[in-house]
Coordinates of N, CA and C in Angstrom, one line a residue:
M13 N -7.9 17.8 13.4 CA -7.2 16.8 14.1 C -7.8 15.4 13.9
P14 N -7.0 14.3 14.0 CA -7.6 13.0 13.8 C -8.4 12.6 15.0
N15 N -9.2 11.6 14.9 CA -10.0 11.1 16.0 C -9.1 10.4 16.9
S16 N -9.6 10.1 18.1 CA -8.8 9.5 19.2 C -8.8 7.9 19.2
E17 N -9.7 7.3 18.3 CA -9.8 5.9 18.3 C -8.5 5.3 17.8
K18 N -8.1 4.2 18.5 CA -6.8 3.5 18.0 C -7.1 2.8 16.8
L19 N -6.1 2.9 15.8 CA -6.3 2.2 14.5 C -6.4 0.7 14.7
E20 N -5.5 0.2 15.6 CA -5.5 -1.3 15.8 C -6.7 -1.9 16.5
E21 N -7.6 -1.0 17.0 CA -8.8 -1.4 17.7 C -10.0 -1.1 16.9
M22 N -9.9 -0.6 15.7 CA -11.0 -0.2 14.9 C -11.7 -1.5 14.4
K23 N -13.0 -1.5 14.3 CA -13.8 -2.6 13.8 C -14.9 -2.0 12.9
G24 N -15.2 -2.8 11.8 CA -16.3 -2.4 10.9 C -16.0 -1.1 10.1
K25 N -14.8 -0.7 10.0 CA -14.4 0.5 9.3 C -14.0 0.2 7.8
T26 N -13.9 1.3 7.0 CA -13.3 1.2 5.7 C -12.0 1.8 5.7
I27 N -11.0 1.0 5.3 CA -9.6 1.5 5.3 C -9.1 1.5 3.8
L28 N -8.7 2.6 3.3 CA -8.2 2.8 2.0 C -6.7 3.1 2.0
T29 N -6.0 2.1 1.4 CA -4.5 2.3 1.5 C -4.0 2.5 0.0
F30 N -3.1 3.5 -0.1 CA -2.5 3.8 -1.4 C -1.0 3.5 -1.3
C31 N -0.6 2.7 -2.3 CA 0.9 2.3 -2.4 C 1.4 2.6 -3.8
A32 N 2.7 2.9 -3.9 CA 3.3 3.1 -5.2 C 3.4 1.8 -6.0
H33 N 3.9 0.8 -5.3 CA 4.3 -0.5 -6.0 C 3.7 -1.7 -5.3
P34 N 3.4 -2.8 -6.0 CA 3.1 -4.0 -5.3 C 4.3 -4.4 -4.5
D35 N 4.1 -4.7 -3.3 CA 5.0 -5.1 -2.2 C 5.3 -3.9 -1.2
D36 N 4.9 -2.7 -1.5 CA 5.1 -1.6 -0.6 C 4.3 -1.9 0.7
D37 N 3.1 -2.4 0.5 CA 2.3 -2.8 1.7 C 2.9 -3.8 2.5
A38 N 3.5 -4.8 1.8 CA 4.1 -6.0 2.6 C 5.2 -5.5 3.5
Y39 N 6.0 -4.6 3.1 CA 7.1 -4.2 3.9 C 6.8 -3.1 4.9
Y40 N 5.9 -2.2 4.5 CA 5.7 -1.0 5.4 C 4.5 -1.1 6.3
C41 N 3.4 -1.9 5.9 CA 2.2 -1.8 6.8 C 1.4 -3.1 6.8
S42 N 2.0 -4.2 6.3 CA 1.2 -5.4 6.2 C 0.8 -6.0 7.6
G43 N 1.6 -5.8 8.6 CA 1.2 -6.2 9.9 C -0.1 -5.5 10.4
T44 N -0.1 -4.2 10.2 CA -1.2 -3.3 10.5 C -2.5 -3.7 9.7
L45 N -2.3 -4.0 8.4 CA -3.4 -4.4 7.6 C -3.9 -5.7 8.0
A46 N -3.1 -6.6 8.4 CA -3.5 -7.9 8.9 C -4.4 -7.8 10.1
I47 N -4.0 -6.9 11.0 CA -4.8 -6.7 12.2 C -6.1 -6.1 11.9
L48 N -6.1 -5.1 11.0 CA -7.4 -4.5 10.5 C -8.3 -5.5 9.9
A49 N -7.8 -6.3 9.0 CA -8.6 -7.3 8.3 C -9.2 -8.3 9.3
R50 N -8.3 -8.7 10.3 CA -8.7 -9.7 11.3 C -9.9 -9.1 12.2
N51 N -9.9 -7.8 12.4 CA -10.8 -7.1 13.2 C -12.1 -6.8 12.5
G52 N -12.3 -7.3 11.2 CA -13.5 -7.1 10.5 C -13.7 -5.8 9.7
N53 N -12.6 -5.1 9.5 CA -12.6 -3.9 8.7 C -12.6 -4.3 7.2
E54 N -13.1 -3.4 6.4 CA -13.0 -3.5 4.9 C -11.7 -2.8 4.5
V55 N -10.7 -3.6 4.1 CA -9.4 -3.1 3.7 C -9.2 -3.1 2.2
I56 N -9.0 -1.9 1.6 CA -8.8 -1.8 0.2 C -7.4 -1.3 -0.1
I57 N -6.7 -1.8 -1.1 CA -5.4 -1.3 -1.4 C -5.4 -0.9 -2.8
V58 N -4.9 0.3 -3.1 CA -4.7 0.9 -4.4 C -3.2 0.9 -4.7
F59 N -2.9 0.4 -5.9 CA -1.5 0.5 -6.4 C -1.4 1.4 -7.6
Y60 N -0.6 2.4 -7.4 CA -0.5 3.4 -8.5 C 0.2 2.7 -9.7
T61 N 1.3 2.0 -9.5 CA 2.0 1.3 -10.6 C 1.9 -0.2 -10.5
N62 N 2.3 -0.8 -11.6 CA 2.2 -2.3 -11.7 C 3.5 -3.0 -11.4
G63 N 4.5 -2.2 -11.0 CA 5.8 -2.8 -10.6 C 6.5 -3.5 -11.8
N64 N 6.3 -3.0 -13.0 CA 6.8 -3.8 -14.2 C 8.2 -3.5 -14.6
K65 N 9.0 -2.9 -13.8 CA 10.4 -2.6 -14.1 C 11.4 -3.3 -13.2
G66 N 11.0 -3.8 -12.1 CA 11.9 -4.2 -11.0 C 12.5 -5.6 -11.2
S67 N 13.3 -5.8 -12.2 CA 13.9 -7.1 -12.4 C 15.3 -6.9 -13.1
H68 N 16.3 -7.8 -12.7 CA 17.6 -7.8 -13.4 C 17.7 -9.0 -14.3
D69 N 16.6 -9.7 -14.5 CA 16.5 -10.9 -15.5 C 16.5 -10.3 -16.9
L70 N 17.5 -10.5 -17.7 CA 17.6 -9.9 -19.0 C 16.6 -10.5 -20.0
E71 N 15.9 -11.6 -19.6 CA 14.9 -12.2 -20.4 C 13.5 -11.8 -20.0
M72 N 13.4 -11.0 -19.0 CA 12.1 -10.6 -18.5 C 11.6 -9.4 -19.3
T73 N 10.3 -9.4 -19.6 CA 9.7 -8.2 -20.2 C 8.8 -7.5 -19.2
S74 N 8.5 -6.2 -19.5 CA 7.6 -5.4 -18.7 C 6.2 -6.0 -18.6
E75 N 5.7 -6.5 -19.7 CA 4.4 -7.1 -19.7 C 4.3 -8.3 -18.8
R76 N 5.3 -9.2 -19.0 CA 5.3 -10.4 -18.2 C 5.5 -10.1 -16.7
L77 N 6.4 -9.2 -16.4 CA 6.6 -8.8 -15.0 C 5.4 -8.2 -14.3
A78 N 4.6 -7.4 -15.1 CA 3.4 -6.8 -14.5 C 2.4 -8.0 -14.1
Q79 N 2.3 -9.0 -14.9 CA 1.4 -10.1 -14.6 C 1.9 -10.9 -13.4
I80 N 3.2 -11.1 -13.4 CA 3.8 -11.8 -12.2 C 3.6 -11.1 -10.9
R81 N 3.8 -9.8 -11.0 CA 3.7 -9.0 -9.7 C 2.2 -8.8 -9.3
K82 N 1.3 -8.8 -10.2 CA -0.1 -8.8 -9.8 C -0.4 -10.1 -9.1
K83 N 0.0 -11.2 -9.6 CA -0.3 -12.5 -9.0 C 0.4 -12.6 -7.6
E84 N 1.6 -12.1 -7.5 CA 2.3 -12.2 -6.2 C 1.6 -11.3 -5.2
E85 N 1.1 -10.1 -5.6 CA 0.4 -9.2 -4.7 C -0.9 -9.9 -4.2
E86 N -1.6 -10.5 -5.1 CA -2.8 -11.2 -4.7 C -2.5 -12.3 -3.7
E87 N -1.4 -13.0 -3.9 CA -1.1 -14.1 -2.9 C -0.6 -13.5 -1.6
A88 N 0.1 -12.4 -1.7 CA 0.6 -11.7 -0.4 C -0.6 -11.1 0.4
C89 N -1.6 -10.6 -0.3 CA -2.7 -10.0 0.3 C -3.6 -11.1 0.9
S90 N -3.7 -12.3 0.3 CA -4.5 -13.4 0.8 C -3.9 -13.8 2.1
V91 N -2.6 -13.8 2.3 CA -2.0 -14.2 3.6 C -2.5 -13.3 4.7
I92 N -2.7 -12.0 4.5 CA -3.1 -11.1 5.6 C -4.6 -10.8 5.5
G93 N -5.4 -11.6 4.8 CA -6.8 -11.5 4.8 C -7.5 -10.5 3.9
I94 N -6.8 -10.1 2.8 CA -7.4 -9.2 1.9 C -7.7 -9.9 0.6
K95 N -9.0 -9.7 0.2 CA -9.4 -10.4 -1.0 C -8.9 -9.7 -2.3
P96 N -8.8 -10.5 -3.4 CA -8.3 -10.0 -4.7 C -9.2 -8.8 -5.2
E97 N -10.5 -8.9 -4.9 CA -11.4 -7.9 -5.4 C -11.2 -6.5 -4.6
N98 N -10.5 -6.6 -3.5 CA -10.2 -5.4 -2.8 C -8.8 -4.8 -3.2
I99 N -8.2 -5.3 -4.3 CA -7.0 -4.7 -4.8 C -7.3 -4.0 -6.1
I100 N -6.9 -2.7 -6.1 CA -7.2 -1.9 -7.3 C -5.8 -1.4 -7.9
W101 N -5.8 -1.6 -9.2 CA -4.6 -1.3 -10.0 C -4.8 -0.1 -10.9
L102 N -4.1 1.0 -10.7 CA -4.2 2.1 -11.6 C -3.4 1.9 -12.9
G103 N -2.4 1.0 -12.8 CA -1.8 0.6 -14.0 C -0.6 1.4 -14.6
Y104 N -0.1 2.4 -13.8 CA 1.0 3.2 -14.3 C 2.3 2.4 -14.3
D105 N 3.2 2.8 -15.2 CA 4.5 2.1 -15.3 C 5.4 2.4 -14.1
D106 N 6.0 1.4 -13.6 CA 7.0 1.5 -12.5 C 8.0 2.5 -12.8
G107 N 8.3 3.4 -11.8 CA 9.3 4.4 -11.9 C 9.0 5.6 -12.7
E108 N 7.8 5.7 -13.3 CA 7.4 6.7 -14.2 C 6.2 7.5 -13.7
L109 N 5.8 7.4 -12.5 CA 4.6 8.0 -12.0 C 4.7 9.6 -12.1
E110 N 5.9 10.1 -12.0 CA 6.0 11.6 -12.1 C 5.7 12.1 -13.5
Y111 N 5.7 11.2 -14.5 CA 5.4 11.6 -15.9 C 4.0 11.5 -16.2
A112 N 3.2 11.0 -15.3 CA 1.7 10.8 -15.6 C 1.1 12.2 -15.6
N113 N -0.1 12.3 -16.3 CA -0.8 13.5 -16.4 C -1.3 13.8 -14.9
P114 N -0.9 14.9 -14.3 CA -1.2 15.2 -12.9 C -2.7 15.3 -12.6
K115 N -3.4 16.0 -13.5 CA -4.9 16.1 -13.3 C -5.6 14.8 -13.4
E116 N -5.2 14.0 -14.3 CA -5.8 12.6 -14.5 C -5.4 11.7 -13.3
L117 N -4.2 11.8 -12.8 CA -3.7 11.0 -11.7 C -4.5 11.3 -10.4
C118 N -4.6 12.6 -10.2 CA -5.3 13.1 -9.0 C -6.8 12.7 -9.1
G119 N -7.3 12.8 -10.3 CA -8.7 12.5 -10.5 C -9.1 11.1 -10.2
K120 N -8.2 10.2 -10.6 CA -8.4 8.7 -10.3 C -8.4 8.4 -8.8
A121 N -7.5 9.0 -8.1 CA -7.5 8.8 -6.6 C -8.6 9.5 -5.9
T122 N -9.0 10.7 -6.4 CA -10.1 11.4 -5.9 C -11.4 10.6 -6.0
R123 N -11.6 10.0 -7.2 CA -12.8 9.2 -7.5 C -12.9 8.0 -6.5
L124 N -11.8 7.4 -6.2 CA -11.8 6.2 -5.3 C -12.1 6.7 -3.9
I125 N -11.6 7.8 -3.5 CA -11.9 8.3 -2.1 C -13.4 8.6 -2.0
R126 N -13.9 9.2 -3.0 CA -15.4 9.5 -3.0 C -16.2 8.3 -3.1
M127 N -15.7 7.3 -3.8 CA -16.5 6.0 -4.0 C -16.5 5.2 -2.7
Y128 N -15.3 5.1 -2.0 CA -15.2 4.2 -0.9 C -15.5 4.9 0.5
R129 N -15.3 6.3 0.5 CA -15.6 7.1 1.7 C -14.9 6.5 2.9
P130 N -13.6 6.4 2.9 CA -12.9 5.7 3.9 C -12.9 6.4 5.3
D131 N -12.9 5.6 6.3 CA -12.7 6.1 7.7 C -11.3 6.5 7.9
V132 N -10.4 5.8 7.2 CA -9.0 6.0 7.4 C -8.3 5.8 6.0
V133 N -7.3 6.7 5.7 CA -6.5 6.6 4.5 C -5.1 6.3 5.0
I134 N -4.4 5.3 4.5 CA -3.0 5.0 4.8 C -2.2 5.2 3.5
S135 N -1.0 5.8 3.7 CA -0.2 6.0 2.5 C 1.2 6.4 2.9
F136 N 2.1 6.6 1.9 CA 3.4 7.1 2.1 C 3.2 8.5 2.7
D137 N 4.2 8.9 3.5 CA 4.2 10.3 4.1 C 4.7 11.3 3.1
P138 N 3.9 12.3 2.7 CA 4.4 13.3 1.8 C 5.5 14.2 2.3
G139 N 5.7 14.1 3.6 CA 6.8 14.8 4.2 C 8.1 14.0 4.5
R140 N 8.1 12.8 4.0 CA 9.3 12.0 4.4 C 10.5 12.5 3.7
E141 N 11.6 12.3 4.4 CA 12.9 12.8 3.9 C 13.7 11.8 3.1
F142 N 13.6 10.5 3.4 CA 14.4 9.5 2.8 C 13.8 9.1 1.5
R143 N 14.6 9.4 0.4 CA 14.0 9.1 -0.9 C 15.0 8.4 -1.8
Q144 N 15.7 7.4 -1.3 CA 16.7 6.7 -2.1 C 16.1 5.8 -3.1
W145 N 15.2 4.9 -2.6 CA 14.7 3.8 -3.5 C 13.4 4.2 -4.1
H146 N 13.3 4.1 -5.4 CA 12.0 4.5 -6.1 C 11.5 5.8 -5.7
K147 N 12.4 6.8 -5.5 CA 12.1 8.0 -4.9 C 11.0 8.8 -5.6
T148 N 10.9 8.7 -6.9 CA 9.9 9.5 -7.6 C 8.5 8.9 -7.4
D149 N 8.4 7.6 -7.5 CA 7.1 6.9 -7.3 C 6.6 7.1 -5.9
H150 N 7.4 6.9 -4.9 CA 7.0 7.0 -3.5 C 6.6 8.4 -3.2
S151 N 7.3 9.4 -3.7 CA 7.0 10.8 -3.4 C 5.7 11.2 -4.2
M152 N 5.6 10.8 -5.4 CA 4.4 11.1 -6.2 C 3.2 10.5 -5.6
S153 N 3.3 9.2 -5.2 CA 2.1 8.6 -4.6 C 1.7 9.3 -3.4
A154 N 2.6 9.7 -2.6 CA 2.3 10.4 -1.3 C 1.6 11.8 -1.6
F155 N 2.2 12.6 -2.5 CA 1.7 13.9 -2.8 C 0.3 13.8 -3.5
N156 N 0.2 12.8 -4.4 CA -1.0 12.7 -5.1 C -2.2 12.3 -4.2
T157 N -1.9 11.4 -3.3 CA -2.9 10.9 -2.3 C -3.5 12.0 -1.5
V158 N -2.6 12.9 -0.9 CA -3.1 14.0 -0.1 C -3.8 15.1 -1.0
D159 N -3.3 15.2 -2.2 CA -4.0 16.2 -3.1 C -5.4 15.7 -3.5
A160 N -5.5 14.4 -3.7 CA -6.8 13.8 -4.0 C -7.7 13.9 -2.8
A161 N -7.2 13.7 -1.6 CA -8.0 13.8 -0.4 C -8.6 15.2 -0.2
R162 N -7.7 16.2 -0.5 CA -8.2 17.6 -0.5 C -9.3 17.8 -1.6
A163 N -9.0 17.4 -2.8 CA -10.0 17.6 -3.9 C -11.3 16.9 -3.6
S164 N -11.2 15.7 -3.0 CA -12.5 14.9 -2.8 C -13.5 15.6 -1.9
A165 N -13.0 16.6 -1.1 CA -13.9 17.3 -0.2 C -14.7 18.4 -0.9
Y166 N -14.3 18.8 -2.1 CA -14.9 19.9 -2.8 C -15.6 19.5 -4.1
H167 N -16.8 19.7 -4.2 CA -17.6 19.2 -5.4 C -17.1 19.8 -6.7
L168 N -16.5 21.0 -6.7 CA -16.1 21.6 -7.9 C -14.8 21.1 -8.5
Y169 N -14.1 20.3 -7.7 CA -13.0 19.5 -8.3 C -13.6 18.2 -8.9
Y170 N -13.3 18.0 -10.1 CA -13.8 16.8 -10.8 C -15.3 16.7 -10.6
P171 N -16.0 17.7 -11.0 CA -17.5 17.7 -10.9 C -18.2 16.6 -11.6
E172 N -17.5 16.0 -12.6 CA -18.1 14.9 -13.3 C -18.4 13.7 -12.4
H173 N -17.7 13.6 -11.3 CA -17.9 12.4 -10.4 C -19.3 12.5 -9.8
L174 N -19.7 13.7 -9.5 CA -21.1 13.9 -9.0 C -22.1 13.8 -10.1
L175 N -21.8 14.5 -11.2 CA -22.7 14.7 -12.3 C -23.1 13.3 -13.0
Y176 N -22.1 12.5 -13.2 CA -22.3 11.3 -14.0 C -22.3 10.0 -13.1
E177 N -21.8 10.1 -11.9 CA -21.7 8.8 -11.1 C -22.4 9.0 -9.7
G178 N -22.8 10.2 -9.4 CA -23.5 10.5 -8.1 C -22.6 10.4 -6.9
L179 N -21.3 10.5 -7.2 CA -20.3 10.5 -6.1 C -20.2 11.8 -5.4
K180 N -20.7 11.9 -4.2 CA -20.7 13.2 -3.5 C -19.3 13.5 -2.9
P181 N -19.1 14.7 -2.6 CA -17.8 15.1 -1.9 C -17.6 14.3 -0.6
F182 N -16.4 14.1 -0.2 CA -16.1 13.4 1.0 C -14.8 13.9 1.6
M183 N -14.8 14.2 2.9 CA -13.6 14.6 3.6 C -13.0 13.5 4.4
V184 N -11.7 13.3 4.1 CA -10.9 12.3 4.9 C -10.5 12.9 6.2
N185 N -10.8 12.3 7.3 CA -10.5 12.8 8.6 C -9.4 12.2 9.3
D186 N -8.9 11.1 8.8 CA -7.9 10.3 9.6 C -6.9 9.7 8.6
F187 N -5.6 10.1 8.7 CA -4.6 9.6 7.9 C -3.5 8.9 8.7
F188 N -3.0 7.9 8.2 CA -1.8 7.2 8.8 C -0.7 7.1 7.7
F189 N 0.4 7.8 7.9 CA 1.4 7.9 6.9 C 2.6 7.0 7.3
F190 N 2.9 6.0 6.4 CA 4.1 5.2 6.7 C 5.4 5.8 6.1
C191 N 6.5 5.3 6.4 CA 7.8 5.8 5.9 C 7.9 7.3 6.3
S192 N 7.6 7.6 7.5 CA 7.6 9.0 8.0 C 8.9 9.3 8.7
S193 N 9.4 10.5 8.5 CA 10.6 11.0 9.3 C 10.1 11.5 10.7
E194 N 8.8 11.7 10.8 CA 8.2 12.2 12.1 C 7.1 11.3 12.6
P195 N 7.4 10.1 12.9 CA 6.3 9.2 13.3 C 5.8 9.6 14.7
N196 N 4.5 9.5 14.9 CA 3.9 9.8 16.2 C 2.9 8.7 16.7
Y197 N 3.0 7.6 15.9 CA 2.0 6.5 16.3 C 2.7 5.1 16.0
E198 N 2.6 4.2 16.9 CA 3.2 2.9 16.8 C 2.1 1.8 17.0
I199 N 2.2 0.8 16.2 CA 1.3 -0.4 16.3 C 2.2 -1.6 16.5
D200 N 1.9 -2.3 17.6 CA 2.6 -3.6 17.9 C 2.0 -4.7 17.0
V201 N 2.9 -5.2 16.1 CA 2.4 -6.2 15.1 C 3.1 -7.6 15.5
S202 N 3.5 -7.7 16.7 CA 4.2 -9.0 17.1 C 3.3 -10.2 16.9
D203 N 2.0 -10.1 17.2 CA 1.1 -11.2 17.0 C 0.9 -11.7 15.6
V204 N 1.2 -10.8 14.7 CA 1.0 -11.1 13.2 C 2.3 -11.1 12.5
I205 N 3.4 -11.1 13.1 CA 4.7 -11.0 12.5 C 4.9 -12.2 11.5
E206 N 4.4 -13.3 11.8 CA 4.6 -14.5 10.8 C 3.8 -14.2 9.6
L207 N 2.6 -13.6 9.7 CA 1.8 -13.2 8.5 C 2.5 -12.2 7.7
K208 N 3.1 -11.2 8.4 CA 3.9 -10.1 7.7 C 5.0 -10.7 6.9
L209 N 5.8 -11.6 7.5 CA 6.9 -12.2 6.8 C 6.5 -13.1 5.7
L210 N 5.4 -13.8 5.9 CA 4.9 -14.7 4.8 C 4.4 -13.9 3.6
S211 N 3.8 -12.8 4.0 CA 3.3 -11.9 2.9 C 4.4 -11.3 2.1
Q212 N 5.5 -10.9 2.8 CA 6.7 -10.4 2.1 C 7.2 -11.5 1.2
S213 N 7.2 -12.7 1.6 CA 7.9 -13.8 0.9 C 7.2 -14.2 -0.4
K214 N 5.9 -13.7 -0.6 CA 5.2 -14.0 -1.8 C 5.7 -13.2 -3.0
H215 N 6.5 -12.2 -2.7 CA 7.0 -11.3 -3.8 C 8.3 -11.9 -4.2
V216 N 8.3 -13.1 -4.8 CA 9.4 -13.9 -5.1 C 10.3 -13.2 -6.2
S217 N 9.7 -12.5 -7.1 CA 10.4 -11.9 -8.2 C 11.3 -10.8 -7.7
Q218 N 11.1 -10.3 -6.5 CA 11.8 -9.2 -6.0 C 12.9 -9.6 -5.0
Q219 N 13.1 -10.9 -4.9 CA 14.0 -11.4 -3.8 C 15.0 -12.4 -4.4
G220 N 16.2 -12.4 -3.8 CA 17.2 -13.4 -4.0 C 17.5 -13.7 -5.4
S221 N 17.7 -15.0 -5.7 CA 18.1 -15.4 -7.1 C 17.0 -15.1 -8.1
S222 N 15.8 -15.1 -7.8 CA 14.7 -14.9 -8.7 C 14.7 -13.5 -9.3
H223 N 15.3 -12.6 -8.6 CA 15.4 -11.2 -9.1 C 16.4 -11.1 -10.3
Y224 N 17.2 -12.1 -10.4 CA 18.2 -12.1 -11.5 C 17.9 -13.1 -12.6
K225 N 17.3 -14.2 -12.2 CA 16.8 -15.2 -13.1 C 15.5 -15.7 -12.6
Y226 N 14.4 -15.2 -13.1 CA 13.1 -15.4 -12.5 C 12.7 -16.9 -12.4
S227 N 12.2 -17.2 -11.2 CA 11.6 -18.5 -10.9 C 10.4 -18.2 -10.0
P228 N 9.3 -18.9 -10.2 CA 8.1 -18.6 -9.4 C 8.2 -19.1 -8.0
T229 N 9.2 -19.9 -7.7 CA 9.4 -20.4 -6.3 C 10.8 -20.0 -5.8
M230 N 10.9 -19.9 -4.5 CA 12.2 -19.7 -3.9 C 13.1 -21.0 -3.9
T231 N 14.4 -20.9 -3.9 CA 15.2 -22.0 -3.8 C 15.0 -22.7 -2.4
E232 N 15.5 -23.9 -2.3 CA 15.4 -24.6 -1.0 C 16.1 -23.8 0.1
A233 N 17.3 -23.3 -0.3 CA 18.0 -22.5 0.7 C 17.3 -21.3 1.1
E234 N 16.6 -20.6 0.2 CA 15.8 -19.4 0.5 C 14.6 -19.8 1.4
Q235 N 14.0 -20.9 1.1 CA 12.9 -21.3 1.9 C 13.3 -21.7 3.3
E236 N 14.4 -22.3 3.5 CA 15.0 -22.6 4.8 C 15.3 -21.3 5.6
N237 N 15.8 -20.3 4.8 CA 16.2 -19.0 5.5 C 14.9 -18.3 5.9
L238 N 13.8 -18.4 5.1 CA 12.5 -17.8 5.5 C 12.0 -18.5 6.8
K239 N 12.1 -19.8 6.9 CA 11.6 -20.5 8.1 C 12.4 -20.1 9.3
R240 N 13.7 -20.0 9.1 CA 14.6 -19.6 10.2 C 14.3 -18.1 10.7
H241 N 14.0 -17.3 9.7 CA 13.7 -15.9 10.0 C 12.4 -15.8 10.8
I242 N 11.4 -16.5 10.4 CA 10.1 -16.5 11.1 C 10.3 -17.0 12.5
E243 N 11.0 -18.1 12.7 CA 11.2 -18.6 14.0 C 12.0 -17.6 14.9
E244 N 13.0 -17.0 14.4 CA 13.7 -16.0 15.1 C 12.9 -14.8 15.5
A245 N 11.9 -14.5 14.6 CA 11.1 -13.3 14.9 C 10.0 -13.5 16.0
K246 N 9.6 -14.8 16.1 CA 8.6 -15.1 17.1 C 9.1 -14.8 18.5
G247 N 8.2 -14.2 19.4 CA 8.6 -14.0 20.7 C 9.3 -12.6 20.9
K248 N 9.5 -11.9 19.8 CA 10.1 -10.6 19.9 C 9.1 -9.5 19.6
K249 N 9.4 -8.3 20.0 CA 8.5 -7.2 19.7 C 8.7 -6.6 18.4
H250 N 7.7 -6.4 17.6 CA 7.8 -5.8 16.3 C 6.8 -4.7 16.1
I251 N 7.3 -3.5 15.7 CA 6.5 -2.3 15.6 C 6.4 -1.8 14.2
E252 N 5.2 -1.3 13.8 CA 5.1 -0.5 12.6 C 4.7 0.9 13.0
S253 N 5.5 1.9 12.4 CA 5.4 3.3 12.8 C 4.7 4.1 11.7
F254 N 3.9 5.1 12.2 CA 3.2 6.0 11.3 C 3.2 7.4 11.8
R255 N 2.9 8.3 10.9 CA 2.6 9.7 11.4 C 1.1 9.8 11.2
R256 N 0.4 10.0 12.3 CA -1.1 10.2 12.2 C -1.4 11.7 12.0
G257 N -2.3 11.9 11.1 CA -2.7 13.3 10.8 C -4.2 13.3 10.6
G258 N -4.8 14.5 10.8 CA -6.2 14.7 10.5 C -6.5 15.5 9.3
T259 N -7.4 16.4 9.3 CA -7.8 17.1 8.0 C -6.6 18.1 7.7
D260 N -5.7 18.4 8.6 CA -4.6 19.2 8.3 C -3.4 18.4 7.9
Y261 N -3.5 17.1 7.8 CA -2.5 16.2 7.4 C -1.4 16.1 8.5

């Protein structure tokens, strides 16, 4: 079972977040991450893919889009208090995570868990039912993360981590799964809703006109719409929901 300490009240902890794509954090849990960073926790985000396919601009290339999305993610994380050095890129192609070598993929996540020894792991829910958008990447990142958490607890999985790097086994005791069909935990992010919306806005390549003809900045109309959206959001209650699980997930 997970511990009873409230996530939003944790201080001085290590939080390891796994996402499929750059911007998953912005939309699903950036309010929570902003609170955690503000409270003095070490927040690390791992991205399985580099988001290098999500564009309708016919002049865009995968290589260029990967660079753009990395920069956008760094800017989005800066808004919520997460440093660039706390962003880890595993570098898989967008939409193709299911074709990755399973043992290699699990090993990379296992190594990070053993390295950072997190108090909390945040990720997609492996039990989620809704799989319309980027269904394979979201599902694969969810399943791989919990598989890695299981493997990290036993030294005979990926023994080279201990043999060559001195990374000892580690058991994750507290999970928070977003995009869950069975949420059991809510965090009020009303106080940081402006940061959440600003973080989302940094992913320019994924929004509005820039998704079809890339521009590094929003149009004036899009900027005005963002300002209006932020003002309308203030004073209202905003919640991020999770399924909290312990060693039994």
